[in-house]
Coordinates of C-alpha atoms in Angstrom, one line a residue:
Chain A
M718 CA 78.9 407.1 -32.7
Q719 CA 78.8 409.8 -35.5
T720 CA 75.8 411.5 -36.6
R721 CA 75.6 412.0 -40.3
P722 CA 73.2 413.7 -42.6
P723 CA 70.2 411.5 -43.9
A724 CA 71.6 412.0 -47.5
Q725 CA 74.6 410.4 -46.6
Y726 CA 72.8 407.3 -45.5
E727 CA 70.6 407.3 -48.5
Q728 CA 73.2 407.8 -50.9
L729 CA 75.0 404.9 -49.5
A730 CA 71.7 402.7 -49.1
A731 CA 71.3 403.4 -52.9
R732 CA 74.6 402.3 -53.9
V733 CA 74.2 399.0 -51.8
R734 CA 70.6 398.5 -53.8
A735 CA 72.2 399.1 -57.2
H736 CA 75.1 396.3 -56.0
C737 CA 72.5 394.0 -55.2
L738 CA 70.6 394.4 -58.4
R739 CA 73.7 393.8 -60.5
M740 CA 74.5 390.9 -58.2
T741 CA 71.3 389.2 -58.3
H742 CA 71.3 389.9 -62.3
R743 CA 74.8 388.4 -62.9
G744 CA 74.0 385.4 -60.4
K745 CA 70.7 385.0 -61.9
S746 CA 69.7 384.7 -58.1
G747 CA 67.0 385.5 -56.1
H748 CA 66.3 387.5 -52.6
V749 CA 66.9 390.9 -54.0
G750 CA 63.5 392.2 -52.7
S751 CA 64.9 391.1 -49.2
M752 CA 67.9 393.1 -49.8
L753 CA 66.5 396.0 -51.0
S754 CA 64.2 396.3 -48.3
M755 CA 67.0 396.4 -45.5
A756 CA 69.4 398.7 -47.2
D757 CA 68.6 402.0 -45.2
L758 CA 69.0 399.8 -42.1
L759 CA 72.5 398.5 -43.1
A760 CA 73.4 402.0 -44.1
V761 CA 72.8 403.6 -40.8
L762 CA 74.3 400.7 -38.9
Y763 CA 77.5 400.6 -40.7
S764 CA 77.6 404.1 -41.2
S765 CA 77.3 405.5 -37.6
I766 CA 76.0 402.8 -34.9
L767 CA 78.0 399.7 -35.2
R768 CA 81.6 399.9 -33.6
V769 CA 83.6 397.7 -36.6
D770 CA 86.8 398.7 -37.9
P771 CA 87.6 397.5 -42.0
K772 CA 91.0 397.4 -41.1
Q773 CA 90.9 395.0 -38.1
P774 CA 87.4 392.8 -39.2
D775 CA 88.3 390.6 -35.9
W776 CA 89.2 393.3 -33.5
P777 CA 88.0 391.9 -30.2
D778 CA 86.0 395.0 -29.1
R779 CA 83.9 395.0 -32.2
D780 CA 80.3 395.3 -31.8
R781 CA 78.9 392.0 -33.2
F782 CA 76.5 392.1 -36.0
I783 CA 74.5 388.9 -37.0
L784 CA 72.5 388.4 -39.9
S785 CA 69.6 386.1 -39.1
K786 CA 67.9 386.5 -42.5
G787 CA 70.9 385.1 -44.4
H788 CA 69.2 385.3 -47.6
G789 CA 69.6 389.0 -47.7
G790 CA 73.6 388.5 -47.3
G791 CA 74.1 390.3 -50.7
A792 CA 73.2 393.5 -49.1
V793 CA 75.7 393.2 -46.4
Y794 CA 78.4 391.8 -48.9
A795 CA 77.4 395.2 -50.9
T796 CA 77.8 397.4 -47.7
L797 CA 81.0 395.5 -46.6
A798 CA 82.5 396.5 -49.6
E799 CA 81.3 400.1 -49.8
L800 CA 83.0 400.3 -46.4
G801 CA 86.3 398.7 -47.4
F802 CA 86.3 395.1 -45.5
F803 CA 87.1 393.7 -49.1
P804 CA 87.5 394.9 -52.6
K805 CA 84.4 396.1 -54.5
D806 CA 85.2 393.7 -57.3
W807 CA 84.4 390.6 -55.0
L808 CA 80.7 391.6 -55.8
N809 CA 81.1 390.8 -59.3
T810 CA 81.8 386.9 -58.0
Y811 CA 78.7 386.8 -56.2
Y812 CA 77.0 383.4 -56.5
L813 CA 78.8 382.5 -59.3
D814 CA 81.3 379.3 -59.7
N815 CA 84.6 379.7 -57.7
G816 CA 83.0 383.2 -56.3
K817 CA 84.1 384.8 -53.2
L818 CA 80.4 385.4 -52.1
S819 CA 77.9 382.8 -51.6
G820 CA 74.1 383.5 -52.1
H821 CA 73.6 383.2 -48.1
I822 CA 75.7 385.3 -45.9
S823 CA 79.3 383.4 -44.9
H824 CA 81.4 383.8 -42.1
H825 CA 84.4 383.3 -44.4
V826 CA 84.1 386.7 -46.1
P827 CA 85.6 389.6 -43.8
G828 CA 83.6 391.5 -41.7
V829 CA 81.0 388.7 -41.3
E830 CA 80.2 387.6 -38.1
F831 CA 78.4 384.5 -38.5
S832 CA 76.9 382.6 -41.3
T833 CA 73.2 381.7 -41.5
G834 CA 70.6 380.8 -44.2
S835 CA 68.2 378.8 -42.6
L836 CA 65.7 381.1 -40.3
G837 CA 65.9 381.2 -36.7
H838 CA 69.4 380.6 -35.9
G839 CA 70.8 384.2 -35.7
L840 CA 69.3 385.2 -32.3
P841 CA 70.1 382.1 -30.2
V842 CA 73.9 382.7 -31.5
A843 CA 73.3 386.5 -31.0
V844 CA 72.1 385.8 -27.5
G845 CA 74.9 383.6 -26.5
M846 CA 77.3 386.4 -27.5
A847 CA 75.4 388.7 -25.3
L848 CA 75.9 386.4 -22.3
A849 CA 79.6 385.8 -22.8
A850 CA 80.1 389.5 -23.5
R851 CA 78.5 390.2 -20.0
H852 CA 80.3 387.3 -18.4
A853 CA 83.6 388.8 -19.5
G854 CA 82.4 392.5 -18.4
K855 CA 83.0 393.4 -22.0
Q856 CA 81.2 396.7 -23.3
H857 CA 80.7 395.8 -27.0
R858 CA 77.0 395.5 -28.1
I859 CA 75.4 392.2 -29.9
F860 CA 73.1 393.3 -32.9
C861 CA 71.0 390.9 -34.9
L862 CA 69.1 391.8 -37.9
M863 CA 66.3 389.7 -38.6
S864 CA 63.3 389.2 -41.1
D865 CA 59.6 388.6 -40.0
G866 CA 59.6 384.9 -41.2
D867 CA 62.8 384.7 -38.9
C868 CA 60.0 385.3 -36.2
N869 CA 57.7 382.3 -37.2
E870 CA 60.7 380.2 -36.0
G871 CA 60.3 378.9 -32.6
S872 CA 64.1 378.8 -32.1
T873 CA 63.4 382.8 -32.0
W874 CA 61.0 383.0 -29.6
E875 CA 62.9 380.6 -27.3
A876 CA 65.6 383.0 -27.7
M877 CA 63.5 385.9 -26.7
M878 CA 62.4 384.2 -23.6
F879 CA 65.8 383.4 -22.7
A880 CA 67.6 387.1 -23.2
A881 CA 64.6 388.7 -21.6
H882 CA 65.0 386.3 -18.5
H883 CA 68.6 387.2 -18.3
K884 CA 68.2 390.8 -19.0
F885 CA 70.7 391.3 -21.7
D886 CA 70.7 394.9 -22.3
N887 CA 73.7 394.5 -24.4
L888 CA 71.6 392.8 -27.2
I889 CA 69.8 394.7 -30.1
V890 CA 67.3 393.2 -32.4
V891 CA 66.4 395.1 -35.9
V892 CA 63.7 393.4 -37.5
D893 CA 63.0 394.2 -41.2
Y894 CA 59.2 394.1 -41.1
N895 CA 58.6 394.1 -44.7
R896 CA 55.5 391.9 -44.3
V897 CA 56.3 389.8 -47.3
Q898 CA 57.2 386.0 -47.1
A899 CA 58.6 383.6 -49.4
L900 CA 55.0 382.2 -50.4
G901 CA 52.8 385.3 -49.7
K902 CA 52.1 388.4 -47.6
M903 CA 52.2 388.2 -43.9
E904 CA 48.4 388.4 -43.5
D905 CA 48.0 385.5 -45.5
V906 CA 50.6 383.1 -44.2
I907 CA 51.2 383.9 -40.5
E908 CA 49.9 387.3 -38.9
M909 CA 52.3 388.7 -36.4
E910 CA 50.4 391.5 -35.5
P911 CA 50.2 392.9 -32.9
F912 CA 53.8 392.4 -33.3
A913 CA 55.2 394.9 -31.0
R914 CA 53.1 394.0 -27.8
K915 CA 54.0 390.4 -28.5
V916 CA 57.7 391.4 -28.1
E917 CA 56.8 393.7 -25.1
D918 CA 55.1 390.8 -23.3
F919 CA 58.0 388.6 -23.8
G920 CA 60.0 391.2 -21.9
W921 CA 61.7 393.5 -24.3
A922 CA 61.8 396.9 -25.0
V923 CA 60.3 398.0 -28.1
R924 CA 60.3 400.7 -30.7
T925 CA 58.5 400.7 -33.9
I926 CA 60.0 403.1 -36.6
D927 CA 60.0 403.8 -40.4
G928 CA 62.9 401.4 -41.6
H929 CA 63.5 403.6 -44.5
N930 CA 63.6 406.9 -42.8
C931 CA 67.5 407.1 -42.0
G932 CA 67.4 410.1 -39.5
Q933 CA 64.7 407.9 -37.8
I934 CA 67.1 404.8 -37.8
E935 CA 70.1 406.5 -36.5
K936 CA 68.0 408.5 -33.8
T937 CA 66.6 405.4 -32.6
L938 CA 69.4 403.2 -32.5
S939 CA 71.5 405.8 -31.0
E940 CA 69.3 405.4 -28.0
V941 CA 70.0 401.8 -27.3
P942 CA 69.4 400.0 -24.9
F943 CA 66.0 401.5 -24.6
A944 CA 65.7 400.5 -21.2
S945 CA 68.2 399.1 -18.9
N946 CA 68.0 395.3 -17.5
K947 CA 66.0 394.7 -20.9
P948 CA 67.2 393.9 -24.3
S949 CA 66.0 396.1 -27.5
W950 CA 63.8 395.3 -30.3
V951 CA 63.2 397.9 -33.0
L952 CA 60.6 397.1 -35.1
A953 CA 61.3 398.9 -38.6
R954 CA 58.5 398.7 -40.9
T955 CA 59.9 398.1 -44.5
V956 CA 58.7 397.8 -48.2
K957 CA 60.0 394.6 -49.7
G958 CA 61.6 395.6 -53.1
K959 CA 62.1 398.9 -51.7
G960 CA 63.0 401.5 -54.3
V961 CA 62.3 399.8 -57.6
S962 CA 58.6 400.7 -58.0
W963 CA 57.5 397.2 -59.8
M964 CA 59.1 395.2 -56.8
E965 CA 57.7 397.1 -54.0
N966 CA 55.3 394.8 -51.9
T967 CA 55.3 392.0 -54.2
V968 CA 55.7 388.3 -53.3
S969 CA 57.7 387.8 -56.4
C970 CA 60.6 389.8 -55.6
H971 CA 61.5 387.5 -53.0
Y972 CA 62.6 384.4 -55.2
G973 CA 62.6 386.0 -58.9
S974 CA 65.9 387.4 -60.5
V975 CA 66.1 390.3 -62.7
N976 CA 67.0 389.8 -66.6
D977 CA 68.6 392.5 -68.5
E978 CA 65.8 394.8 -69.3
Q979 CA 64.7 394.4 -65.5
L980 CA 67.8 395.4 -64.4
A981 CA 68.0 398.6 -66.6
K982 CA 64.7 399.7 -65.4
A983 CA 65.5 399.1 -62.1
L984 CA 68.7 401.1 -62.0
K985 CA 66.9 403.8 -63.5
D986 CA 64.2 403.6 -60.6
L987 CA 67.1 403.9 -58.3
G988 CA 69.1 406.9 -60.3
A989 CA 71.8 404.5 -60.5
N990 CA 74.1 404.2 -63.6
S991 CA 73.6 400.9 -65.3
Chain B
M622 CA 78.3 356.8 -15.9
R623 CA 76.6 360.4 -15.9
S624 CA 77.6 360.9 -12.1
V625 CA 81.4 360.2 -13.3
F626 CA 81.4 362.5 -16.3
N627 CA 79.9 365.2 -13.9
E628 CA 82.4 364.5 -11.4
E629 CA 85.3 364.7 -13.6
L630 CA 83.9 367.8 -15.5
L631 CA 83.5 369.7 -12.2
K632 CA 87.2 369.0 -11.4
I633 CA 88.3 370.3 -14.8
A634 CA 86.1 373.5 -14.4
H635 CA 87.7 374.4 -11.3
E636 CA 91.0 374.4 -13.5
D637 CA 89.5 375.9 -16.6
R638 CA 87.3 379.2 -16.3
R639 CA 86.0 378.9 -20.1
I640 CA 83.9 376.2 -19.3
F641 CA 80.3 376.9 -19.4
M642 CA 77.3 374.5 -18.7
I643 CA 74.1 375.3 -21.2
L644 CA 71.6 373.2 -20.3
A645 CA 67.8 372.7 -21.3
D646 CA 66.1 371.6 -18.0
I647 CA 67.5 368.3 -17.6
G648 CA 70.0 367.0 -15.2
Y649 CA 68.4 366.8 -11.7
G650 CA 70.4 365.1 -9.0
E651 CA 73.5 365.4 -11.4
I652 CA 74.5 369.0 -12.3
E653 CA 73.7 371.1 -8.8
P654 CA 77.4 370.7 -8.0
F655 CA 78.6 372.5 -11.0
A656 CA 75.9 375.3 -10.7
R657 CA 76.5 375.8 -7.1
A658 CA 80.3 376.0 -7.7
F659 CA 80.0 378.0 -10.9
P660 CA 76.7 380.3 -10.7
G661 CA 78.2 382.6 -13.3
R662 CA 79.0 379.6 -15.9
Y663 CA 75.8 377.7 -15.8
F664 CA 72.8 378.6 -17.6
N665 CA 69.3 376.6 -17.8
V666 CA 67.8 377.9 -20.9
G667 CA 64.5 376.0 -20.1
V668 CA 63.0 373.6 -22.1
A669 CA 64.6 374.6 -25.5
E670 CA 67.0 372.6 -27.0
Q671 CA 67.4 374.8 -30.5
N672 CA 68.2 377.7 -28.1
M673 CA 70.3 375.7 -26.0
T674 CA 72.8 374.7 -29.0
G675 CA 72.4 378.4 -30.5
V676 CA 73.2 380.1 -27.2
A677 CA 76.1 377.2 -26.7
C678 CA 77.5 378.3 -29.9
G679 CA 77.5 382.0 -29.2
V680 CA 79.3 381.5 -26.0
A681 CA 81.8 379.5 -27.5
L682 CA 82.6 381.7 -30.4
E683 CA 83.7 384.3 -27.7
G684 CA 86.6 382.0 -26.7
N685 CA 84.9 379.8 -24.2
I686 CA 83.7 375.8 -23.8
A687 CA 80.2 375.7 -23.9
I688 CA 78.6 372.1 -23.0
T689 CA 75.3 371.2 -23.6
Y690 CA 73.7 368.2 -22.0
S691 CA 70.3 366.2 -22.0
I692 CA 68.9 362.9 -22.3
A693 CA 69.5 360.6 -25.3
N694 CA 68.5 362.1 -28.4
F695 CA 67.4 365.5 -26.6
P696 CA 70.2 367.7 -27.4
T697 CA 70.9 366.2 -30.9
L698 CA 67.8 365.2 -33.1
R699 CA 65.8 368.6 -32.0
C700 CA 68.8 371.0 -32.8
L701 CA 70.3 368.8 -35.5
E702 CA 70.4 371.9 -37.8
Q703 CA 71.9 374.1 -35.0
I704 CA 74.6 371.6 -34.4
R705 CA 75.1 371.4 -38.5
N706 CA 75.0 374.9 -39.3
D707 CA 76.0 376.8 -36.1
V708 CA 78.4 374.6 -34.2
C709 CA 80.1 372.2 -36.8
Y710 CA 80.1 374.8 -39.7
H711 CA 81.5 377.7 -37.4
N712 CA 83.8 374.7 -35.9
A713 CA 82.5 376.3 -32.5
N714 CA 83.9 374.9 -29.1
V715 CA 80.6 373.2 -28.1
K716 CA 80.6 370.0 -26.5
I717 CA 77.2 368.0 -26.8
V718 CA 76.5 365.5 -24.1
I719 CA 73.8 363.1 -24.1
I720 CA 73.1 361.0 -21.1
G721 CA 72.0 357.1 -21.8
G722 CA 73.0 356.5 -25.1
G723 CA 71.4 353.5 -26.8
M724 CA 68.7 352.1 -24.9
A725 CA 69.6 353.1 -21.5
Y726 CA 66.3 354.5 -20.5
G727 CA 64.6 351.3 -21.4
P728 CA 61.1 351.4 -20.5
L729 CA 60.6 355.1 -20.9
G730 CA 60.4 354.3 -24.4
I731 CA 61.6 355.4 -27.8
S732 CA 61.4 358.9 -27.3
H733 CA 64.2 358.5 -24.8
H734 CA 66.3 356.3 -26.8
S735 CA 69.4 357.3 -28.8
T736 CA 69.6 354.6 -31.5
E737 CA 70.7 356.9 -34.6
D738 CA 72.9 359.2 -33.1
L739 CA 76.2 357.6 -34.2
A740 CA 75.2 357.7 -37.8
I741 CA 74.0 361.0 -37.8
M742 CA 76.5 362.6 -35.9
R743 CA 79.4 361.2 -37.6
A744 CA 78.3 362.6 -41.0
L745 CA 78.7 366.3 -39.7
P746 CA 81.9 367.5 -40.7
N747 CA 84.4 369.0 -37.7
L748 CA 82.4 366.9 -35.1
V749 CA 84.6 364.4 -32.9
V750 CA 82.0 361.5 -32.1
V751 CA 82.9 359.5 -28.9
A752 CA 81.1 356.9 -26.7
P753 CA 83.1 355.9 -23.8
C754 CA 82.2 352.3 -22.7
D755 CA 83.3 352.3 -18.7
F756 CA 84.0 354.8 -16.1
A757 CA 87.6 354.8 -16.9
E758 CA 86.8 355.7 -20.6
A759 CA 84.3 358.0 -19.2
R760 CA 86.6 360.2 -17.3
A761 CA 89.4 360.0 -19.7
A762 CA 86.8 361.0 -22.6
T763 CA 85.9 363.9 -20.5
R764 CA 89.4 365.5 -20.2
A765 CA 90.0 364.5 -24.0
M766 CA 86.8 366.2 -24.8
I767 CA 88.2 369.8 -23.0
A768 CA 91.4 369.5 -24.4
H769 CA 90.1 369.3 -28.2
D770 CA 89.4 372.4 -29.7
G771 CA 86.5 372.1 -31.9
P772 CA 83.0 370.0 -31.6
V773 CA 82.9 367.0 -29.9
Y774 CA 79.8 364.5 -29.4
Y775 CA 79.8 362.6 -26.0
R776 CA 77.3 359.6 -26.1
C777 CA 77.4 359.1 -22.2
G778 CA 76.2 356.0 -20.5
Y779 CA 73.5 356.4 -17.5
K780 CA 74.6 354.6 -14.6
K781 CA 76.4 351.5 -13.0
E782 CA 78.2 350.5 -16.2
P783 CA 80.8 347.6 -15.0
P784 CA 84.4 348.1 -15.6
I785 CA 85.9 346.6 -18.9
H786 CA 89.5 347.8 -18.7
R787 CA 91.6 346.0 -16.1
G788 CA 93.9 348.6 -15.9
P789 CA 95.3 352.2 -16.6
I790 CA 94.5 353.4 -20.2
N791 CA 96.2 355.5 -22.6
F792 CA 93.2 357.2 -23.8
Q793 CA 93.3 359.3 -27.2
F794 CA 90.7 360.5 -29.5
G795 CA 90.9 358.1 -32.7
Q796 CA 93.0 355.6 -31.1
A797 CA 91.4 352.4 -30.3
L798 CA 91.9 350.4 -27.1
T799 CA 92.6 346.9 -27.2
V800 CA 91.0 345.3 -24.3
Q801 CA 92.4 342.2 -24.4
D802 CA 94.4 340.2 -27.5
G803 CA 93.6 337.0 -29.5
A804 CA 94.1 335.6 -32.9
D805 CA 91.1 333.9 -33.9
A806 CA 88.8 336.7 -34.4
T807 CA 88.2 340.6 -33.6
V808 CA 85.3 341.9 -31.4
I809 CA 85.3 345.9 -32.2
F810 CA 82.3 347.7 -30.1
T811 CA 81.7 351.0 -29.0
G812 CA 80.1 352.5 -25.8
T813 CA 78.7 350.6 -22.8
I814 CA 77.6 347.3 -24.8
G815 CA 81.2 346.7 -24.5
Y816 CA 80.7 344.7 -21.1
N817 CA 78.3 342.3 -23.0
C818 CA 81.2 341.8 -25.4
L819 CA 83.8 341.4 -22.6
C820 CA 81.5 338.6 -21.1
A821 CA 81.1 336.9 -24.7
V822 CA 84.7 337.1 -25.6
E823 CA 85.4 335.5 -21.9
A824 CA 82.9 332.5 -22.5
L825 CA 84.4 332.0 -25.9
A826 CA 87.9 331.5 -24.4
R827 CA 86.8 328.9 -22.3
E828 CA 85.8 327.1 -25.5
G829 CA 89.3 327.8 -26.9
I830 CA 88.0 330.6 -29.4
H831 CA 90.5 333.5 -28.4
C832 CA 89.1 337.0 -29.9
R833 CA 90.8 340.4 -29.9
L834 CA 88.4 342.8 -28.3
I835 CA 88.7 346.6 -29.3
S836 CA 86.9 349.7 -27.7
L837 CA 86.4 351.9 -30.8
H838 CA 85.4 354.7 -28.5
T839 CA 85.9 357.1 -31.0
V840 CA 83.8 356.5 -33.9
K841 CA 85.1 359.4 -35.8
P842 CA 87.8 360.1 -36.5
I843 CA 88.1 356.3 -36.6
D844 CA 91.0 354.3 -35.8
R845 CA 91.8 352.9 -39.3
A846 CA 95.2 351.3 -38.7
A847 CA 93.6 349.2 -35.5
I848 CA 90.8 347.9 -37.6
V849 CA 93.2 347.1 -40.8
Q850 CA 95.5 345.2 -38.6
A851 CA 92.9 343.5 -36.6
A852 CA 91.3 342.3 -40.1
R853 CA 94.9 341.1 -41.6
E854 CA 95.8 339.4 -38.2
T855 CA 92.9 337.8 -37.2
G856 CA 90.6 337.7 -40.3
V857 CA 87.5 337.9 -38.5
I858 CA 85.6 341.2 -37.7
V859 CA 82.4 341.5 -35.5
T860 CA 81.2 344.6 -34.6
V861 CA 79.1 345.2 -31.9
E862 CA 76.7 348.5 -30.9
E863 CA 73.6 349.5 -29.2
H864 CA 72.6 351.6 -32.3
N865 CA 70.3 350.8 -35.6
S866 CA 72.3 348.8 -37.8
M867 CA 72.5 351.5 -40.4
G868 CA 75.5 354.0 -40.2
G869 CA 76.6 353.3 -37.1
L870 CA 79.8 351.5 -35.7
G871 CA 79.3 348.7 -38.2
G872 CA 78.8 350.9 -41.2
A873 CA 81.8 353.1 -40.2
V874 CA 84.3 349.8 -39.7
A875 CA 82.8 348.5 -43.0
E876 CA 83.6 351.5 -45.1
V877 CA 87.3 351.4 -43.5
L878 CA 87.5 347.6 -44.6
M879 CA 86.4 348.3 -47.9
D880 CA 88.6 351.5 -48.6
E881 CA 91.8 349.7 -47.5
G882 CA 91.1 346.9 -49.7
C883 CA 90.4 344.1 -46.5
L884 CA 87.8 342.4 -48.6
D885 CA 88.8 338.9 -47.8
V886 CA 87.7 339.3 -44.4
K887 CA 84.8 337.6 -42.5
C888 CA 82.4 340.3 -41.2
R889 CA 79.2 340.4 -39.1
R890 CA 77.9 343.6 -37.8
L891 CA 75.7 343.1 -34.6
A892 CA 73.2 346.1 -34.3
L893 CA 69.5 346.8 -33.5
P894 CA 67.2 346.1 -36.4
D895 CA 65.8 349.0 -38.4
V896 CA 62.9 349.4 -36.5
N897 CA 61.3 351.5 -33.9
V898 CA 61.5 350.0 -30.3
S899 CA 58.4 349.6 -29.0
L900 CA 59.1 346.8 -26.9
V901 CA 58.9 347.8 -23.1
G902 CA 61.5 346.6 -20.7
G903 CA 65.0 347.3 -19.0
Q904 CA 68.3 348.0 -20.9
D905 CA 69.5 344.6 -20.1
W906 CA 66.1 343.0 -21.2
L907 CA 66.0 344.9 -24.3
R908 CA 69.7 343.9 -25.6
Q909 CA 68.4 340.4 -25.2
Q910 CA 65.6 341.0 -27.3
Y911 CA 67.8 342.4 -30.0
R912 CA 70.3 339.7 -29.6
L913 CA 72.8 341.9 -27.9
D914 CA 73.4 339.8 -25.0
P915 CA 76.2 338.0 -24.1
D916 CA 75.1 334.7 -25.3
A917 CA 74.0 336.0 -28.7
I918 CA 77.1 337.9 -29.1
A919 CA 79.0 334.8 -28.5
D920 CA 76.7 332.6 -30.8
A921 CA 77.3 335.1 -33.6
V922 CA 81.2 335.2 -33.3
R923 CA 81.2 331.3 -33.0
Q924 CA 79.0 331.3 -36.4
V925 CA 81.6 333.7 -38.2
V926 CA 84.6 332.0 -37.0
Q927 CA 83.4 328.2 -37.9

């Protein structure tokens, strides 16, 4: 992996956030808050951690990255476009008729491993890929970025038990732990705390980090697996709507889209040119 | 039939190292030889069908063939969204095998019956839907399933299904097999209910009503040509299935007749009524209660022909 100054990640994350705001504004679509909360995680993952090649998206030895919170797919599209997996002008077609990019992440897009959209699907598939990689003696890793809502799903916990039982230490989960769900805050919907302890009790090696501190994200992800014979789990504390002051920690930024005036304000908050 | 399936799969797995079995704690007394022969390709995920299907999908997307396997509707309905979104949308090489199609698990009750599966599974793009009728078809369908590059739904019987085909068969997905020819009517069946159909057409033959008997083992892709030809040549189509009357074999055949303009054909669909089966009894007895026994099938054909 290549270590970078945190500012580089922050600049990429800011560009990703600006793309997401413009895409959801143009598409009059939702989920921008979920995209903004994971932008720093994606910036570090794609800049330094994941072994991927924009020129060969299907490179057999690539690390597999599955976004289980498929509703945040716009942020992955933006990151992939920034890295050169496909032309940036594709982003202008997000959510539009005959567009190249659907609202939920699609494997028909270069660089996207797997389509999701309904929660609780990503981890079981990632576990299957981890199983296959180990069976074949391959060295690539499998990363799965999940939301906290993803962890409401029973299928996620089924997969957690299976992965721990088989000691898949080539598997890394990152949870975008913004604690805001579709209909309310986690404390009012399904409280997951003590989250880290629950996951540890399921047999995973867990670290809790600040999901907006790029230096910390880089250091943590560069140290996987955290324990041999255990899958790794990064509980990344994040802020839903991060970077746009009036969106942060609001339930409304899950579904709401931004109008012209809000877009200008949001981009100003981010320090991007509208 | 489940033993035949497992024997055949074991043989193929010796030849094809891509085959994995991903189970959800079902298969006692049947899957042990595979588990012993290929411990690195055998995984029991525990009682967790959603994870079974997701893991199978991940394994398959890495260039393998993953088989999920369980009782009746366990590997389909509990994890239907995983089959739809993960397996079918990604065209993953996953084979979904159910044991005990229809009411094979009779007295265990509705939780162990699979009587809506054909309708639900055939509505999923990319999925081949196959229901072998006897051991010969079961073996051939196992080989065809592994040879097919993409997802397959395999509706297996349970045990002691009698033979229907009298000689060697040329089994291909999407190509119906004619068990016997006849000019007065055509009986089309899928799966193990075929034996009752055979008994019925043999009884009818003794009365001078000669039926064409077709095993439509592949419900999807459906053999349109065989259906149209039977309609045009015999003028009578009776479908028989151990499945709810909605959307299964009868519905699929009716769609073909409508699409192909075969509207002057006399038709009858024999299937389970649209009810939850709460009667308690073995498969043969339940079939009789729902008029899927040989006498009832023969009666229905007689009525349509006359």
